[in-house]
Tab-separated table of C-alpha atoms and ligand atoms in Angstrom:
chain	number	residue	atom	x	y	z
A	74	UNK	CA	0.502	21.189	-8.589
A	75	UNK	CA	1.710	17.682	-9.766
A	76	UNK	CA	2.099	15.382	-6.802
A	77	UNK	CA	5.990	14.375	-6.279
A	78	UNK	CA	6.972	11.268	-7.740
A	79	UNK	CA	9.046	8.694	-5.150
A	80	UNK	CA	11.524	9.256	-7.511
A	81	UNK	CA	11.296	13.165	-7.929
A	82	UNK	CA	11.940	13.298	-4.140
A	83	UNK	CA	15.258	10.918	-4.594
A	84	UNK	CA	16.543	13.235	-7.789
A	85	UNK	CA	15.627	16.384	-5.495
A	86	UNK	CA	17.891	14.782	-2.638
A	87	UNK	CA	14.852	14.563	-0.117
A	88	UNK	CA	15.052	10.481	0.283
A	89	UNK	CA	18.726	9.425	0.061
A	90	UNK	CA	20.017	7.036	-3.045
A	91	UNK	CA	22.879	5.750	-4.028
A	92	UNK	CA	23.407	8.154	-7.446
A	93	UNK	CA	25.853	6.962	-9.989
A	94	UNK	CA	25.078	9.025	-12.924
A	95	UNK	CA	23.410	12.997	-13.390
A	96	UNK	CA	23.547	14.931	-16.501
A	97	UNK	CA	21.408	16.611	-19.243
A	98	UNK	CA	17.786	16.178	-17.511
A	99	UNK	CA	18.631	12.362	-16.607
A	100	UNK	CA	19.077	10.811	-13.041
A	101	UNK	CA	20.266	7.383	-12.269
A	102	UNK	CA	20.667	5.591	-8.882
A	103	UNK	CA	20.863	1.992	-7.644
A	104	UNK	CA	17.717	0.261	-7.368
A	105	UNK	CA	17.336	-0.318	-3.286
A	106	UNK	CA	16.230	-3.985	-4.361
A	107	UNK	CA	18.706	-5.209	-6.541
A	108	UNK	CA	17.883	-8.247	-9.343
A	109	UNK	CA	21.249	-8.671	-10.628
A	110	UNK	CA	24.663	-7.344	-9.620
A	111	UNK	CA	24.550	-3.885	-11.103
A	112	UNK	CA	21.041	-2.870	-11.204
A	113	UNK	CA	20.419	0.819	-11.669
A	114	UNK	CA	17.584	2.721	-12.346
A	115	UNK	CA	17.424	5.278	-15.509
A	116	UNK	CA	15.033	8.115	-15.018
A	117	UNK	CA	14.111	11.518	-16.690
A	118	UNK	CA	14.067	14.058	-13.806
A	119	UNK	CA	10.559	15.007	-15.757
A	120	UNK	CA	7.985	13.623	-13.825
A	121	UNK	CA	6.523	10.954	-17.080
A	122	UNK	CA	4.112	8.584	-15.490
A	123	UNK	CA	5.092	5.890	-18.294
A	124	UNK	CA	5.593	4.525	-21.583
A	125	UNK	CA	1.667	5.377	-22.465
A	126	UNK	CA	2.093	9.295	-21.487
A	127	UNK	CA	5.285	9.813	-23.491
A	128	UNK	CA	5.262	13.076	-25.716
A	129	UNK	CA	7.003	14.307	-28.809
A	130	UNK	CA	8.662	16.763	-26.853
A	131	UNK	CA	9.862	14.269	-24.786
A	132	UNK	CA	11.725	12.689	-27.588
A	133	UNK	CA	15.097	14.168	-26.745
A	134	UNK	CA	15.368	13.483	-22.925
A	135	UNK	CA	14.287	9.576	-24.062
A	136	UNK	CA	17.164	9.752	-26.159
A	137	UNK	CA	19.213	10.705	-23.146
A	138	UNK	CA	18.392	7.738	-21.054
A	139	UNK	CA	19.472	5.528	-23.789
A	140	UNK	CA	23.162	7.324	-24.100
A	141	UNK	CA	22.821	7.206	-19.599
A	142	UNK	CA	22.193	3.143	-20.045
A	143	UNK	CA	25.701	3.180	-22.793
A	144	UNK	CA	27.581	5.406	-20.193
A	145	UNK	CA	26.630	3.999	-17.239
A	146	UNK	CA	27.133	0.591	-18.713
A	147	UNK	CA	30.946	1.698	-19.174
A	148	UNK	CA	31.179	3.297	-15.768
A	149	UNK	CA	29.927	-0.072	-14.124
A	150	UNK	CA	32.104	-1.989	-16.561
A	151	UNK	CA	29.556	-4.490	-17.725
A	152	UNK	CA	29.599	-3.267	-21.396
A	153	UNK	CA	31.473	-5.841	-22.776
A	154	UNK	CA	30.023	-8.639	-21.417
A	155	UNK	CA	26.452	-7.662	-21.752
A	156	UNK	CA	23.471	-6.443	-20.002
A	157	UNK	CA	19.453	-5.983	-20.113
A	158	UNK	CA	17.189	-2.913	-20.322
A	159	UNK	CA	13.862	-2.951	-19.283
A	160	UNK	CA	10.896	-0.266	-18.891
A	161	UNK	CA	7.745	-1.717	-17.463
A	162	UNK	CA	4.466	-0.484	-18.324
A	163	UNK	CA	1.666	-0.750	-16.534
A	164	UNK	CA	-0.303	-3.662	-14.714
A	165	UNK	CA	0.786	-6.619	-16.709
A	166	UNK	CA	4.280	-5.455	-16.502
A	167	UNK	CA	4.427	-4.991	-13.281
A	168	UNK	CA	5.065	-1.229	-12.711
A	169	UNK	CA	5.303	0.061	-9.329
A	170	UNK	CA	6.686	3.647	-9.543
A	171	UNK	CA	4.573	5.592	-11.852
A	172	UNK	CA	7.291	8.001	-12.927
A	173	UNK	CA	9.147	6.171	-15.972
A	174	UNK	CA	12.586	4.680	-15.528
A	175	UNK	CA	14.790	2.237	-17.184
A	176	UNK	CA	16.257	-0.700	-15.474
A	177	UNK	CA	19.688	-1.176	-16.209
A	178	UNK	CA	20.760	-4.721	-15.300
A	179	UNK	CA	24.054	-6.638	-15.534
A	180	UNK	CA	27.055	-8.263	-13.877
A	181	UNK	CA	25.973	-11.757	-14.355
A	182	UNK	CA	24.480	-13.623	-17.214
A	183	UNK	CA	20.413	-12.935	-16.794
A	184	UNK	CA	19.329	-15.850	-18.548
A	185	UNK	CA	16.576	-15.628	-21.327
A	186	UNK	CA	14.168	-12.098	-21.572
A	187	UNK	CA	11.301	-13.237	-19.771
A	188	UNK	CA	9.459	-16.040	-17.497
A	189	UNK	CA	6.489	-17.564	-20.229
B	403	5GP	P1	9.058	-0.817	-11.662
B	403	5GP	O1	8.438	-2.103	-11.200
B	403	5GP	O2	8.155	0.363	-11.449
B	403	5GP	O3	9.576	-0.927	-13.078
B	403	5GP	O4	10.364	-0.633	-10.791
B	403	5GP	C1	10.430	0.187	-9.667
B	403	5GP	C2	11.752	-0.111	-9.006
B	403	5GP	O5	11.996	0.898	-8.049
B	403	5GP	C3	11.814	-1.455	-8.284
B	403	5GP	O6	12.834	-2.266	-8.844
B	403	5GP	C4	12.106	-1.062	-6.833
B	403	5GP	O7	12.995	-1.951	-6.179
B	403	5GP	C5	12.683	0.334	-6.973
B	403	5GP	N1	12.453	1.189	-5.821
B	403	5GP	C6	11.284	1.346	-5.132
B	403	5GP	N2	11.440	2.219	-4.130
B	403	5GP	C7	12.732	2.644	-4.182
B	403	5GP	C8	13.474	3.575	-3.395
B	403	5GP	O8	12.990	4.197	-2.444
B	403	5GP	N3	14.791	3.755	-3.736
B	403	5GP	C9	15.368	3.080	-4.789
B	403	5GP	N4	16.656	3.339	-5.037
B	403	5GP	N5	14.666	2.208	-5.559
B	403	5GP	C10	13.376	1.991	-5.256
């Protein structure tokens, strides 16, 4: 059997988060180190490791996460004024939790997409 994903055990309620959002196959909870005044994290409750192991089949629940980010967005009311999505991939990016998620990040103005 697959092992659990950190995040697999927070959608599963064994490690405690702070869940704002749960519907069609999509989780999303606030990241426990926040960059930016709402910072959630977007994640399929399948188990993806990333970006590079994305399927066709998975083309629906990615979908989802996008229409989470909109709703989410609304619920945290930062959708007028602006905010960032981000999915890291691998080293370069940065990626620490090998089950794929989308940062939602807002609140304040984030300055320019990335450091050079
Ligand atoms: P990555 O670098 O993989 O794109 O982002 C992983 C994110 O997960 C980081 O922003 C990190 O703060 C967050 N994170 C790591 N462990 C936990 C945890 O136990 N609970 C929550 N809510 N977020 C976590």
């Amino acid at each position: 059997m697959a092992e659990e994903t950190l995040f697999t055990k927070i959608i599963n309620g064994e490690i405690p988060a702070d869940i704002v959002y749960r519907e069609g196959g999509v989780t999303a909870f606030r990241d426990i180190n926040p960059r930016a005044p709402t910072h959630v994290l977007i994640v399929p409750d399948k188990p993806i490791p990333g970006v590079n192991e994305v399927a066709e089949a998975d083309a629906e629940v990615l979908g989802k996460l996008f229409l989470a980010a909109k709703k989410i967005a609304e619920q945290e009311n930062i959708a007028a004024d602006g905010y960032r999505l981000i999915i890291n991939c691998g080293k370069n990016a940065h990626q620490e939790v090998f089950h794929l998620h989308m940062h939602l990040l807002g609140g304040h103005d984030l300055g320019c997409m990335v450091a050079a």
